[in-house]
XYZ file of C-alpha atoms in Angstrom:
175
model
C 3.778 38.070 53.510
C 2.480 39.272 50.161
C -0.526 37.337 48.433
C -1.345 37.669 44.840
C -4.889 39.197 45.474
C -6.305 37.578 42.122
C -6.491 34.356 44.217
C -8.921 36.069 46.393
C -12.615 36.434 45.951
C -14.598 39.273 47.576
C -18.301 38.755 47.598
C -21.508 39.409 49.556
C -22.513 36.251 51.777
C -25.461 34.075 50.525
C -27.597 31.494 52.810
C -25.723 29.010 51.860
C -22.263 31.095 53.557
C -24.053 30.624 56.699
C -21.484 28.560 58.429
C -18.541 30.648 56.588
C -20.151 33.618 58.257
C -20.465 32.223 61.544
C -16.822 31.169 61.852
C -15.240 34.202 60.683
C -17.572 36.288 62.720
C -17.052 34.423 65.934
C -13.256 34.303 65.071
C -13.012 38.251 64.701
C -14.978 38.668 68.160
C -12.214 36.384 69.818
C -9.357 37.895 68.270
C -10.468 41.488 68.534
C -13.250 41.825 71.336
C -13.029 45.353 71.852
C -13.224 46.841 68.502
C -16.589 45.495 68.447
C -19.992 46.334 70.089
C -21.047 42.750 69.621
C -19.647 40.125 72.246
C -18.115 36.585 71.425
C -20.670 35.541 73.990
C -23.622 36.695 73.068
C -23.238 35.914 69.070
C -21.914 32.285 69.825
C -25.702 31.730 70.940
C -27.178 32.525 67.663
C -29.002 29.573 66.253
C -28.313 28.089 62.674
C -31.770 30.315 61.359
C -30.074 33.470 62.599
C -26.903 32.882 60.751
C -28.789 31.544 57.884
C -31.039 34.983 57.753
C -27.672 36.823 58.118
C -25.643 35.163 55.249
C -28.906 35.392 53.140
C -29.055 39.406 53.681
C -32.305 38.723 55.362
C -31.585 41.167 58.432
C -30.356 44.772 58.322
C -26.893 43.390 58.177
C -25.191 42.932 55.116
C -21.406 41.105 54.703
C -18.946 40.849 52.183
C -16.184 37.999 52.709
C -12.506 37.688 51.501
C -12.244 34.075 50.277
C -8.693 32.468 50.335
C -8.714 28.880 49.219
C -12.155 28.073 50.108
C -11.553 29.851 53.447
C -12.803 33.252 54.653
C -10.075 35.512 55.914
C -11.611 38.788 55.976
C -15.164 40.093 56.687
C -16.846 43.671 56.380
C -20.292 44.496 57.045
C -22.695 47.343 55.916
C -26.199 48.391 57.856
C -28.361 51.195 58.408
C -27.747 52.665 61.820
C -30.527 54.196 64.161
C -29.872 57.426 62.268
C -30.136 56.058 58.973
C -26.733 56.281 57.923
C -24.625 53.460 56.060
C -22.846 52.252 58.563
C -19.541 50.027 58.124
C -19.462 47.189 60.729
C -17.501 43.955 61.454
C -14.403 45.006 59.620
C -11.436 42.397 60.286
C -8.701 40.617 58.579
C -7.248 37.244 59.993
C -3.867 38.378 61.296
C -2.338 35.920 58.899
C -3.313 38.400 55.862
C -3.255 41.609 57.517
C -0.045 42.673 55.430
C -1.811 42.197 52.469
C -4.032 44.576 50.801
C -7.581 42.680 51.712
C -8.666 45.194 53.791
C -8.303 48.119 51.247
C -10.351 45.646 48.862
C -13.038 45.144 51.709
C -13.676 48.847 52.093
C -13.663 49.303 47.916
C -16.585 46.484 48.173
C -18.598 47.989 51.270
C -18.238 51.597 49.540
C -19.821 50.032 46.218
C -22.609 48.137 48.365
C -23.433 51.384 49.826
C -23.635 52.874 46.357
C -25.795 50.176 45.118
C -28.135 50.920 48.393
C -28.517 54.654 47.389
C -25.736 55.738 49.824
C -23.051 58.383 49.080
C -21.971 58.563 52.863
C -20.521 56.051 55.196
C -19.960 56.541 58.958
C -18.180 53.981 61.164
C -16.881 53.973 64.970
C -13.437 52.952 65.641
C -11.758 52.090 68.773
C -9.430 55.178 69.984
C -6.831 53.184 70.391
C -7.028 51.314 67.082
C -4.243 53.392 65.194
C -3.972 50.898 62.315
C -7.641 50.780 62.011
C -7.596 54.746 61.860
C -4.900 54.905 59.392
C -6.671 52.633 56.956
C -9.932 54.817 57.183
C -8.067 57.682 56.535
C -6.553 56.088 53.519
C -9.659 55.701 52.345
C -11.132 59.015 52.961
C -12.911 58.693 55.729
C -12.509 61.780 58.594
C -13.336 62.110 61.747
C -16.613 63.479 62.764
C -15.903 64.491 66.670
C -13.501 64.170 69.287
C -13.738 60.789 71.481
C -17.517 60.158 71.739
C -17.132 58.241 75.174
C -19.028 55.456 73.539
C -17.787 51.874 74.358
C -17.408 49.577 71.742
C -18.017 46.366 73.437
C -21.069 46.322 75.880
C -18.844 44.825 78.849
C -16.602 47.545 78.799
C -16.244 51.369 79.728
C -12.914 51.979 79.036
C -12.863 51.591 75.248
C -13.970 54.914 73.766
C -14.583 55.369 70.154
C -14.494 57.790 67.316
C -16.973 58.249 64.774
C -15.469 58.837 61.174
C -17.662 59.478 57.926
C -16.795 59.251 54.078
C -18.422 60.599 51.234
C -18.228 58.195 48.087
C -17.425 60.227 45.133
C -16.049 57.057 43.255
C -14.570 53.549 43.095
C -11.260 53.359 42.725
C -10.465 49.348 42.034
C -6.588 49.842 41.484
């Protein structure tokens, strides 16, 4: 189904969004458990204070939501990893909206976030078997850095390998 993107809002979370952030993050972990290092079981135990801090950008993670009719239907995050690289995290779009260009817009928004933080390079890890995700990132200028890293994206599995990708941001095209 095609959606008119003028009916969507793309924005950073604020503290008042903590319940929305919690709901979409848990939904994403439930829907796609092998796509993330975080697990549903661990994340659902976060207290309200943790969710408020995350939504208010008081942690290392910053989140951008895609909102449609007052409901979050997509999410992407950015954080500094252990190597101080700007790392795209938590990318997910509700299955009902995956045929739209919401994911494209979320990537543009996270690129703008990276630039606003002084970064011109973004890295991410993508599951080896997530062909659609790989193609989406390639379309947005990401390139593979290496072969399979042998890193499990989900802490309780060992068979889901990831590949690291990077993108150098030269400019933002909103069209």
